[in-house]
PDB file of C-alpha atoms and ligand atoms in Angstrom:
ATOM      1  CA  MET A1013      43.879  12.443   0.140  1.00 75.00           C
ATOM      2  CA  PRO A1014      41.051  13.363   2.506  1.00 92.00           C
ATOM      3  CA  VAL A1015      39.915  16.954   3.059  1.00 95.00           C
ATOM      4  CA  ILE A1016      40.858  16.778   6.778  1.00 95.00           C
ATOM      5  CA  ASN A1017      43.388  14.629   8.640  1.00 90.00           C
ATOM      6  CA  SER A1018      45.626  13.890   5.706  1.00 87.00           C
ATOM      7  CA  ALA A1019      49.198  13.545   6.923  1.00 83.00           C
ATOM      8  CA  LYS A1020      50.327  12.746   3.406  1.00 83.00           C
ATOM      9  CA  THR A1021      48.983  15.818   1.617  1.00 84.00           C
ATOM     10  CA  ASP A1022      51.528  18.471   0.689  1.00 89.00           C
ATOM     11  CA  PRO A1023      49.595  21.660   1.532  1.00 86.00           C
ATOM     12  CA  ASN A1024      51.536  23.558  -1.117  1.00 90.00           C
ATOM     13  CA  LYS A1025      50.779  21.212  -3.995  1.00 92.00           C
ATOM     14  CA  ILE A1026      47.362  22.277  -5.287  1.00 94.00           C
ATOM     15  CA  LEU A1027      47.553  20.340  -8.593  1.00 95.00           C
ATOM     16  CA  PRO A1028      46.162  17.911  -9.503  1.00 94.00           C
ATOM     17  CA  LEU A1029      42.885  18.942  -7.878  1.00 94.00           C
ATOM     18  CA  HIS A1030      40.972  16.381  -5.851  1.00 95.00           C
ATOM     19  CA  TYR A1031      37.988  18.535  -4.947  1.00 97.00           C
ATOM     20  CA  PRO A1032      36.769  20.359  -8.078  1.00 97.00           C
ATOM     21  CA  TRP A1033      33.840  21.840  -6.070  1.00 98.00           C
ATOM     22  CA  ALA A1034      36.305  23.892  -4.009  1.00 98.00           C
ATOM     23  CA  ARG A1035      37.848  25.318  -7.169  1.00 98.00           C
ATOM     24  CA  ARG A1036      34.400  25.991  -8.643  1.00 98.00           C
ATOM     25  CA  HIS A1037      33.315  27.995  -5.577  1.00 98.00           C
ATOM     26  CA  TYR A1038      36.606  29.916  -5.695  1.00 98.00           C
ATOM     27  CA  LYS A1039      35.954  30.892  -9.323  1.00 98.00           C
ATOM     28  CA  ALA A1040      32.350  31.845  -8.525  1.00 98.00           C
ATOM     29  CA  GLY A1041      33.597  34.096  -5.707  1.00 98.00           C
ATOM     30  CA  VAL A1042      36.108  35.811  -7.989  1.00 98.00           C
ATOM     31  CA  ALA A1043      33.397  36.358 -10.624  1.00 97.00           C
ATOM     32  CA  ASN A1044      31.386  38.275  -7.993  1.00 95.00           C
ATOM     33  CA  ASN A1045      34.206  40.655  -7.066  1.00 97.00           C
ATOM     34  CA  TRP A1046      33.038  43.972  -5.615  1.00 98.00           C
ATOM     35  CA  VAL A1047      33.940  46.615  -3.025  1.00 98.00           C
ATOM     36  CA  PRO A1048      31.484  48.772  -1.072  1.00 98.00           C
ATOM     37  CA  GLU A1049      32.868  52.114  -2.322  1.00 97.00           C
ATOM     38  CA  GLU A1050      31.611  51.256  -5.827  1.00 97.00           C
ATOM     39  CA  ILE A1051      28.107  51.783  -4.512  1.00 98.00           C
ATOM     40  CA  SER A1052      26.908  55.329  -3.920  1.00 98.00           C
ATOM     41  CA  MET A1053      25.458  56.114  -0.501  1.00 98.00           C
ATOM     42  CA  GLN A1054      24.169  59.539  -1.576  1.00 98.00           C
ATOM     43  CA  LYS A1055      20.471  58.542  -1.587  1.00 98.00           C
ATOM     44  CA  ASP A1056      20.888  56.647   1.667  1.00 98.00           C
ATOM     45  CA  VAL A1057      22.371  59.712   3.362  1.00 98.00           C
ATOM     46  CA  GLU A1058      19.411  61.800   2.110  1.00 98.00           C
ATOM     47  CA  HIS A1059      16.917  59.217   3.321  1.00 98.00           C
ATOM     48  CA  TRP A1060      18.617  58.797   6.687  1.00 98.00           C
ATOM     49  CA  LYS A1061      18.823  62.553   7.334  1.00 97.00           C
ATOM     50  CA  SER A1062      15.283  63.285   6.189  1.00 98.00           C
ATOM     51  CA  ASP A1063      12.548  63.148   8.818  1.00 95.00           C
ATOM     52  CA  HIS A1064       9.826  61.993   6.407  1.00 95.00           C
ATOM     53  CA  VAL A1065      11.345  59.274   4.185  1.00 96.00           C
ATOM     54  CA  LEU A1066      11.830  56.535   6.770  1.00 96.00           C
ATOM     55  CA  THR A1067       9.422  55.537   9.499  1.00 94.00           C
ATOM     56  CA  ALA A1068      10.664  54.871  13.027  1.00 94.00           C
ATOM     57  CA  ASP A1069      10.137  51.148  12.375  1.00 92.00           C
ATOM     58  CA  GLU A1070      12.233  51.256   9.210  1.00 94.00           C
ATOM     59  CA  ARG A1071      15.054  53.009  11.059  1.00 96.00           C
ATOM     60  CA  ARG A1072      14.941  50.396  13.763  1.00 96.00           C
ATOM     61  CA  MET A1073      15.107  47.614  11.170  1.00 95.00           C
ATOM     62  CA  VAL A1074      18.142  49.191   9.460  1.00 96.00           C
ATOM     63  CA  LEU A1075      19.933  49.696  12.786  1.00 97.00           C
ATOM     64  CA  TRP A1076      19.200  46.138  13.936  1.00 97.00           C
ATOM     65  CA  ASN A1077      20.606  44.711  10.716  1.00 97.00           C
ATOM     66  CA  LEU A1078      23.694  46.921  10.781  1.00 97.00           C
ATOM     67  CA  GLY A1079      24.189  45.943  14.423  1.00 97.00           C
ATOM     68  CA  PHE A1080      23.881  42.247  13.720  1.00 98.00           C
ATOM     69  CA  PHE A1081      25.894  42.063  10.495  1.00 97.00           C
ATOM     70  CA  SER A1082      28.708  44.425  11.539  1.00 96.00           C
ATOM     71  CA  THR A1083      29.935  41.956  14.146  1.00 96.00           C
ATOM     72  CA  ALA A1084      28.647  38.672  12.613  1.00 97.00           C
ATOM     73  CA  GLU A1085      30.963  39.192   9.637  1.00 96.00           C
ATOM     74  CA  SER A1086      34.068  39.347  11.816  1.00 94.00           C
ATOM     75  CA  LEU A1087      32.926  36.404  13.943  1.00 97.00           C
ATOM     76  CA  THR A1088      32.706  34.444  10.679  1.00 97.00           C
ATOM     77  CA  ALA A1089      36.116  35.653   9.481  1.00 97.00           C
ATOM     78  CA  ASN A1090      37.698  34.682  12.793  1.00 97.00           C
ATOM     79  CA  ASN A1091      36.195  31.219  12.548  1.00 97.00           C
ATOM     80  CA  ILE A1092      37.718  30.636   9.112  1.00 97.00           C
ATOM     81  CA  VAL A1093      41.169  31.892  10.036  1.00 97.00           C
ATOM     82  CA  LEU A1094      41.503  30.855  13.674  1.00 96.00           C
ATOM     83  CA  ALA A1095      39.511  27.618  13.768  1.00 96.00           C
ATOM     84  CA  VAL A1096      38.840  26.049  10.357  1.00 97.00           C
ATOM     85  CA  TYR A1097      41.807  26.780   8.069  1.00 97.00           C
ATOM     86  CA  HIS A1098      44.404  24.946  10.138  1.00 94.00           C
ATOM     87  CA  HIS A1099      42.478  21.665  10.027  1.00 96.00           C
ATOM     88  CA  ILE A1100      41.738  21.600   6.294  1.00 96.00           C
ATOM     89  CA  THR A1101      44.392  19.565   4.528  1.00 94.00           C
ATOM     90  CA  ALA A1102      43.191  19.870   0.897  1.00 96.00           C
ATOM     91  CA  PRO A1103      45.022  22.831  -0.717  1.00 96.00           C
ATOM     92  CA  GLU A1104      42.143  23.711  -3.056  1.00 97.00           C
ATOM     93  CA  ALA A1105      39.780  23.961  -0.066  1.00 98.00           C
ATOM     94  CA  ARG A1106      42.320  26.193   1.677  1.00 97.00           C
ATOM     95  CA  GLN A1107      42.465  28.364  -1.424  1.00 97.00           C
ATOM     96  CA  TYR A1108      38.707  28.831  -1.146  1.00 98.00           C
ATOM     97  CA  LEU A1109      38.997  29.695   2.563  1.00 98.00           C
ATOM     98  CA  LEU A1110      41.519  32.417   1.698  1.00 98.00           C
ATOM     99  CA  ARG A1111      39.041  33.816  -0.805  1.00 98.00           C
ATOM    100  CA  GLN A1112      36.235  33.643   1.721  1.00 98.00           C
ATOM    101  CA  ALA A1113      38.357  35.377   4.364  1.00 98.00           C
ATOM    102  CA  TYR A1114      38.963  38.205   1.868  1.00 98.00           C
ATOM    103  CA  GLU A1115      35.223  38.453   1.184  1.00 98.00           C
ATOM    104  CA  GLU A1116      34.513  38.658   4.922  1.00 98.00           C
ATOM    105  CA  ALA A1117      36.992  41.569   5.040  1.00 98.00           C
ATOM    106  CA  ILE A1118      34.978  43.234   2.237  1.00 98.00           C
ATOM    107  CA  HIS A1119      31.791  42.654   4.238  1.00 98.00           C
ATOM    108  CA  THR A1120      33.362  44.077   7.391  1.00 97.00           C
ATOM    109  CA  ASP A1121      34.441  47.058   5.301  1.00 98.00           C
ATOM    110  CA  THR A1122      30.872  47.506   4.041  1.00 98.00           C
ATOM    111  CA  PHE A1123      29.644  48.174   7.575  1.00 97.00           C
ATOM    112  CA  ILE A1124      32.504  50.588   8.253  1.00 97.00           C
ATOM    113  CA  TYR A1125      31.455  52.414   5.064  1.00 98.00           C
ATOM    114  CA  CYS A1126      27.790  52.471   6.170  1.00 97.00           C
ATOM    115  CA  CYS A1127      28.654  53.795   9.640  1.00 97.00           C
ATOM    116  CA  ASP A1128      30.930  56.472   8.172  1.00 97.00           C
ATOM    117  CA  THR A1129      28.579  57.686   5.442  1.00 98.00           C
ATOM    118  CA  LEU A1130      25.431  57.708   7.578  1.00 98.00           C
ATOM    119  CA  GLY A1131      27.274  59.210  10.545  1.00 97.00           C
ATOM    120  CA  LEU A1132      26.197  56.424  12.892  1.00 97.00           C
ATOM    121  CA  ASP A1133      27.661  56.065  16.363  1.00 97.00           C
ATOM    122  CA  PRO A1134      30.117  53.140  16.108  1.00 96.00           C
ATOM    123  CA  ASP A1135      29.902  52.543  19.843  1.00 96.00           C
ATOM    124  CA  GLU A1136      26.188  51.950  19.426  1.00 96.00           C
ATOM    125  CA  ILE A1137      26.372  49.759  16.298  1.00 97.00           C
ATOM    126  CA  TYR A1138      29.356  47.640  17.333  1.00 96.00           C
ATOM    127  CA  THR A1139      28.016  46.913  20.803  1.00 97.00           C
ATOM    128  CA  MET A1140      24.541  45.852  19.676  1.00 96.00           C
ATOM    129  CA  TYR A1141      25.697  42.230  19.743  1.00 96.00           C
ATOM    130  CA  GLU A1142      25.993  42.700  23.488  1.00 96.00           C
ATOM    131  CA  THR A1143      23.198  45.163  24.215  1.00 97.00           C
ATOM    132  CA  ILE A1144      20.362  43.818  22.016  1.00 97.00           C
ATOM    133  CA  PRO A1145      19.239  40.427  23.362  1.00 98.00           C
ATOM    134  CA  SER A1146      17.858  39.104  20.055  1.00 97.00           C
ATOM    135  CA  ILE A1147      21.252  39.742  18.411  1.00 98.00           C
ATOM    136  CA  LYS A1148      23.296  38.560  21.373  1.00 98.00           C
ATOM    137  CA  GLU A1149      21.396  35.257  21.513  1.00 98.00           C
ATOM    138  CA  LYS A1150      22.163  34.444  17.878  1.00 97.00           C
ATOM    139  CA  ASP A1151      25.888  35.116  18.215  1.00 97.00           C
ATOM    140  CA  ALA A1152      26.122  33.332  21.574  1.00 97.00           C
ATOM    141  CA  PHE A1153      24.393  30.288  20.083  1.00 97.00           C
ATOM    142  CA  VAL A1154      26.944  29.919  17.272  1.00 97.00           C
ATOM    143  CA  VAL A1155      29.935  30.782  19.455  1.00 96.00           C
ATOM    144  CA  GLY A1156      28.866  28.267  22.106  1.00 95.00           C
ATOM    145  CA  LEU A1157      28.618  25.590  19.439  1.00 94.00           C
ATOM    146  CA  THR A1158      32.067  26.173  18.038  1.00 95.00           C
ATOM    147  CA  GLN A1159      34.254  27.065  20.994  1.00 94.00           C
ATOM    148  CA  SER A1160      36.084  23.744  21.347  1.00 94.00           C
ATOM    149  CA  VAL A1161      37.427  24.037  17.783  1.00 95.00           C
ATOM    150  CA  PHE A1162      39.094  27.352  18.715  1.00 95.00           C
ATOM    151  CA  SER A1163      41.208  25.658  21.387  1.00 94.00           C
ATOM    152  CA  PRO A1164      44.897  25.536  20.360  1.00 92.00           C
ATOM    153  CA  THR A1165      45.027  21.889  21.420  1.00 95.00           C
ATOM    154  CA  PHE A1166      42.025  20.836  19.313  1.00 96.00           C
ATOM    155  CA  SER A1167      42.640  18.104  16.730  1.00 96.00           C
ATOM    156  CA  THR A1168      40.211  16.555  14.249  1.00 96.00           C
ATOM    157  CA  GLU A1169      41.504  13.020  14.925  1.00 95.00           C
ATOM    158  CA  GLY A1170      38.830  10.548  16.015  1.00 96.00           C
ATOM    159  CA  ASP A1171      35.070  10.486  15.420  1.00 97.00           C
ATOM    160  CA  ASP A1172      34.182  12.678  18.409  1.00 97.00           C
ATOM    161  CA  ASN A1173      36.524  15.397  17.230  1.00 97.00           C
ATOM    162  CA  VAL A1174      35.319  15.135  13.643  1.00 98.00           C
ATOM    163  CA  ARG A1175      31.808  15.684  15.034  1.00 98.00           C
ATOM    164  CA  ARG A1176      33.070  18.726  16.970  1.00 98.00           C
ATOM    165  CA  PHE A1177      34.509  20.062  13.740  1.00 98.00           C
ATOM    166  CA  LEU A1178      31.251  19.368  11.883  1.00 98.00           C
ATOM    167  CA  ARG A1179      29.354  21.250  14.610  1.00 98.00           C
ATOM    168  CA  ASP A1180      31.569  24.245  13.924  1.00 98.00           C
ATOM    169  CA  LEU A1181      30.914  24.021  10.175  1.00 98.00           C
ATOM    170  CA  VAL A1182      27.168  23.615  10.688  1.00 98.00           C
ATOM    171  CA  GLY A1183      27.232  26.474  13.216  1.00 98.00           C
ATOM    172  CA  PHE A1184      28.922  28.961  10.939  1.00 98.00           C
ATOM    173  CA  TYR A1185      28.086  27.884   7.385  1.00 98.00           C
ATOM    174  CA  VAL A1186      24.585  26.497   7.775  1.00 98.00           C
ATOM    175  CA  ILE A1187      23.261  28.437  10.791  1.00 98.00           C
ATOM    176  CA  MET A1188      25.135  31.761  10.850  1.00 98.00           C
ATOM    177  CA  GLU A1189      25.568  32.323   7.114  1.00 98.00           C
ATOM    178  CA  GLY A1190      22.687  30.102   5.979  1.00 98.00           C
ATOM    179  CA  ILE A1191      19.892  30.997   8.449  1.00 98.00           C
ATOM    180  CA  PHE A1192      20.861  33.947  10.679  1.00 98.00           C
ATOM    181  CA  PHE A1193      21.685  36.166   7.699  1.00 97.00           C
ATOM    182  CA  TYR A1194      18.477  35.573   5.820  1.00 94.00           C
ATOM    183  CA  ALA A1195      15.743  37.465   7.681  1.00 91.00           C
ATOM    184  CA  GLY A1196      18.054  40.487   7.491  1.00 93.00           C
ATOM    185  CA  PHE A1197      18.614  39.985   3.774  1.00 94.00           C
ATOM    186  CA  ALA A1198      14.866  39.765   3.181  1.00 92.00           C
ATOM    187  CA  MET A1199      14.210  42.971   5.168  1.00 92.00           C
ATOM    188  CA  MET A1200      16.943  45.020   3.519  1.00 95.00           C
ATOM    189  CA  LEU A1201      15.993  43.868   0.022  1.00 94.00           C
ATOM    190  CA  ALA A1202      12.337  44.684   0.735  1.00 91.00           C
ATOM    191  CA  MET A1203      13.432  48.239   1.632  1.00 93.00           C
ATOM    192  CA  ARG A1204      15.360  48.479  -1.589  1.00 94.00           C
ATOM    193  CA  ARG A1205      12.330  47.458  -3.650  1.00 92.00           C
ATOM    194  CA  GLN A1206      10.550  50.471  -2.115  1.00 93.00           C
ATOM    195  CA  ASN A1207      13.455  52.681  -3.272  1.00 96.00           C
ATOM    196  CA  LYS A1208      14.549  53.361   0.299  1.00 97.00           C
ATOM    197  CA  MET A1209      18.175  53.044   1.478  1.00 97.00           C
ATOM    198  CA  VAL A1210      19.034  51.739  -1.997  1.00 98.00           C
ATOM    199  CA  GLY A1211      22.828  51.863  -1.551  1.00 98.00           C
ATOM    200  CA  ILE A1212      22.773  49.644   1.519  1.00 98.00           C
ATOM    201  CA  GLY A1213      20.220  47.466  -0.258  1.00 98.00           C
ATOM    202  CA  GLU A1214      22.597  46.956  -3.169  1.00 98.00           C
ATOM    203  CA  GLN A1215      25.455  46.179  -0.769  1.00 98.00           C
ATOM    204  CA  PHE A1216      23.284  43.594   0.947  1.00 98.00           C
ATOM    205  CA  GLU A1217      22.533  42.065  -2.431  1.00 97.00           C
ATOM    206  CA  PHE A1218      26.260  41.691  -3.153  1.00 98.00           C
ATOM    207  CA  ILE A1219      26.825  40.254   0.325  1.00 98.00           C
ATOM    208  CA  MET A1220      23.965  37.802  -0.190  1.00 98.00           C
ATOM    209  CA  ARG A1221      25.533  36.561  -3.433  1.00 98.00           C
ATOM    210  CA  ASP A1222      28.832  35.993  -1.604  1.00 98.00           C
ATOM    211  CA  GLU A1223      27.089  34.297   1.293  1.00 98.00           C
ATOM    212  CA  SER A1224      25.223  31.895  -0.973  1.00 98.00           C
ATOM    213  CA  ILE A1225      28.623  30.692  -2.236  1.00 98.00           C
ATOM    214  CA  HIS A1226      29.974  30.453   1.339  1.00 98.00           C
ATOM    215  CA  LEU A1227      26.981  28.319   2.225  1.00 98.00           C
ATOM    216  CA  ALA A1228      27.455  26.111  -0.862  1.00 98.00           C
ATOM    217  CA  PHE A1229      31.148  25.606  -0.032  1.00 98.00           C
ATOM    218  CA  GLY A1230      30.301  24.833   3.590  1.00 98.00           C
ATOM    219  CA  CYS A1231      27.712  22.229   2.581  1.00 98.00           C
ATOM    220  CA  ASP A1232      30.134  20.581   0.127  1.00 98.00           C
ATOM    221  CA  LEU A1233      32.811  20.546   2.837  1.00 98.00           C
ATOM    222  CA  ILE A1234      30.430  19.007   5.380  1.00 98.00           C
ATOM    223  CA  GLN A1235      29.241  16.396   2.873  1.00 98.00           C
ATOM    224  CA  THR A1236      32.821  15.502   1.911  1.00 98.00           C
ATOM    225  CA  ILE A1237      33.901  15.066   5.541  1.00 98.00           C
ATOM    226  CA  ARG A1238      30.801  13.000   6.118  1.00 98.00           C
ATOM    227  CA  ALA A1239      31.555  10.743   3.109  1.00 98.00           C
ATOM    228  CA  GLU A1240      35.209  10.373   4.047  1.00 97.00           C
ATOM    229  CA  ASN A1241      34.509   9.588   7.693  1.00 97.00           C
ATOM    230  CA  PRO A1242      31.777   6.964   7.650  1.00 95.00           C
ATOM    231  CA  GLY A1243      30.410   6.344  11.111  1.00 94.00           C
ATOM    232  CA  VAL A1244      30.570  10.004  12.132  1.00 98.00           C
ATOM    233  CA  TRP A1245      27.111  11.015  10.891  1.00 98.00           C
ATOM    234  CA  THR A1246      25.054   8.769  13.166  1.00 98.00           C
ATOM    235  CA  ALA A1247      21.292   8.968  13.676  1.00 98.00           C
ATOM    236  CA  ALA A1248      21.956  10.593  17.056  1.00 98.00           C
ATOM    237  CA  PHE A1249      24.221  13.180  15.454  1.00 98.00           C
ATOM    238  CA  GLU A1250      21.656  13.937  12.755  1.00 98.00           C
ATOM    239  CA  ALA A1251      18.989  14.382  15.454  1.00 98.00           C
ATOM    240  CA  GLU A1252      21.321  16.774  17.244  1.00 98.00           C
ATOM    241  CA  ILE A1253      21.877  18.779  14.044  1.00 98.00           C
ATOM    242  CA  LEU A1254      18.116  18.968  13.483  1.00 98.00           C
ATOM    243  CA  GLY A1255      17.706  20.233  17.063  1.00 98.00           C
ATOM    244  CA  LEU A1256      20.303  22.937  16.425  1.00 98.00           C
ATOM    245  CA  VAL A1257      18.542  24.057  13.248  1.00 98.00           C
ATOM    246  CA  GLU A1258      15.233  24.203  15.137  1.00 98.00           C
ATOM    247  CA  GLN A1259      16.782  26.336  17.870  1.00 98.00           C
ATOM    248  CA  ALA A1260      18.346  28.565  15.227  1.00 98.00           C
ATOM    249  CA  VAL A1261      14.968  29.046  13.527  1.00 98.00           C
ATOM    250  CA  THR A1262      13.425  30.091  16.862  1.00 97.00           C
ATOM    251  CA  LEU A1263      16.244  32.603  17.471  1.00 98.00           C
ATOM    252  CA  GLU A1264      15.988  33.997  13.952  1.00 97.00           C
ATOM    253  CA  GLN A1265      12.226  34.388  14.269  1.00 95.00           C
ATOM    254  CA  ARG A1266      12.692  36.197  17.587  1.00 95.00           C
ATOM    255  CA  TYR A1267      15.189  38.462  15.839  1.00 96.00           C
ATOM    256  CA  ALA A1268      12.748  39.135  12.984  1.00 93.00           C
ATOM    257  CA  TRP A1269      10.009  40.142  15.457  1.00 92.00           C
ATOM    258  CA  ASP A1270      12.441  42.347  17.348  1.00 94.00           C
ATOM    259  CA  ALA A1271      13.863  44.047  14.234  1.00 94.00           C
ATOM    260  CA  CYS A1272      10.446  44.818  12.766  1.00 89.00           C
ATOM    261  CA  PRO A1273       7.769  44.303  15.415  1.00 87.00           C
ATOM    262  CA  ASN A1274       5.040  45.955  13.337  1.00 86.00           C
ATOM    263  CA  GLY A1275       6.011  44.429  10.024  1.00 77.00           C
ATOM    264  CA  LEU A1276       7.548  46.294   7.166  1.00 73.00           C
ATOM    265  CA  LEU A1277       6.416  47.528   3.779  1.00 68.00           C
ATOM    266  CA  GLY A1278       3.448  45.235   3.582  1.00 72.00           C
ATOM    267  CA  ILE A1279       5.356  42.245   4.940  1.00 77.00           C
ATOM    268  CA  ASN A1280       4.466  41.307   8.488  1.00 80.00           C
ATOM    269  CA  ALA A1281       6.830  39.727  10.995  1.00 80.00           C
ATOM    270  CA  GLU A1282       4.971  36.438  10.646  1.00 84.00           C
ATOM    271  CA  GLN A1283       5.829  36.315   6.963  1.00 87.00           C
ATOM    272  CA  PHE A1284       9.508  36.853   7.785  1.00 87.00           C
ATOM    273  CA  CYS A1285       9.159  33.958  10.252  1.00 90.00           C
ATOM    274  CA  GLN A1286       7.667  31.720   7.560  1.00 93.00           C
ATOM    275  CA  TYR A1287      10.502  32.690   5.252  1.00 94.00           C
ATOM    276  CA  VAL A1288      13.010  31.587   7.927  1.00 96.00           C
ATOM    277  CA  GLU A1289      11.304  28.168   8.115  1.00 97.00           C
ATOM    278  CA  HIS A1290      11.368  27.852   4.340  1.00 97.00           C
ATOM    279  CA  ILE A1291      15.091  28.695   4.309  1.00 97.00           C
ATOM    280  CA  ALA A1292      15.791  26.195   7.120  1.00 98.00           C
ATOM    281  CA  ASP A1293      14.104  23.406   5.126  1.00 98.00           C
ATOM    282  CA  ARG A1294      16.294  24.200   2.150  1.00 98.00           C
ATOM    283  CA  ARG A1295      19.423  24.057   4.368  1.00 98.00           C
ATOM    284  CA  LEU A1296      18.352  20.654   5.735  1.00 98.00           C
ATOM    285  CA  GLU A1297      17.934  19.388   2.179  1.00 98.00           C
ATOM    286  CA  ARG A1298      21.513  20.423   1.399  1.00 97.00           C
ATOM    287  CA  LEU A1299      22.576  18.175   4.284  1.00 98.00           C
ATOM    288  CA  ASP A1300      20.475  15.320   2.845  1.00 97.00           C
ATOM    289  CA  MET A1301      18.071  15.637   5.770  1.00 98.00           C
ATOM    290  CA  PRO A1302      14.268  15.648   5.509  1.00 97.00           C
ATOM    291  CA  LYS A1303      12.405  18.961   5.568  1.00 97.00           C
ATOM    292  CA  ARG A1304      11.247  19.959   9.018  1.00 98.00           C
ATOM    293  CA  TYR A1305       8.668  22.682   8.374  1.00 97.00           C
ATOM    294  CA  GLY A1306       7.171  22.346   4.896  1.00 94.00           C
ATOM    295  CA  THR A1307       6.418  26.085   4.973  1.00 91.00           C
ATOM    296  CA  PRO A1308       5.844  27.585   1.514  1.00 87.00           C
ATOM    297  CA  ASN A1309       7.920  30.630   0.573  1.00 80.00           C
TER     298      ASN A1309
HETATM  299 FE1   FE B1988      30.093  37.681   5.057  1.00 58.20          FE
HETATM  300 MN1   MN B1989      30.326  34.688   4.735  1.00 58.20          MN
END
């Protein structure tokens, strides 16, 4: 009863469970239920309207993160629904994907709520993934990696196709949600610790909790496919994955420099870059790969 390519699995028969990790992540997601409207934006509106609370650099950092996340969330949702779901044959893993898709809708809604309450120009925010090179490069990197899985004729039969599918999962779960989200999380949570833009900061904290479960599910899914398809995870494939993580780290560091070129609240851009390397090492460990950077947190 493999997690992909199981012709014998009845997709409607979830019991008995074969993958308790999928169920566990589902329950963890439900336990973290939240909606953005529960969080007051009153302080954020005051801070945003005031001309002395936020520096120009802090405003830039907030805008860059809203610009990146507003569209990254829907790219992720589209990947689950349009590329991944169809190929997963284990019903309990599909149940998790439905939960994750719902959470991505909540995240998308969070950025609608932020735009509305702060009175931001949606045509500016929602086109930043095209107009801001450091954002565009991150999205283009993941999209380029995953495109073949979006083809209506794509199948996961055969080792080459399983590797294509794994590239999609690494691209979205490990790189997008596991690396590309994390400099932004660190910046927004640093703002919150200074009591600035506290509503958005709290929303980012909820999103980060969700994303850590998405990442954990993605790693369990990758590891299960790897165990069930021996021969797919070759040394050459592992070297390729390492190369992708290295490229992702470079893009995320470029983004960190671009979002806060002069540092932020006592944290300089170099420290955000070190944090990205630390995070990347932890992601590699989840894939049973050696650390690449050895950078302390
Ligand atoms: Fe999300
Ligand atoms: Mn996610």
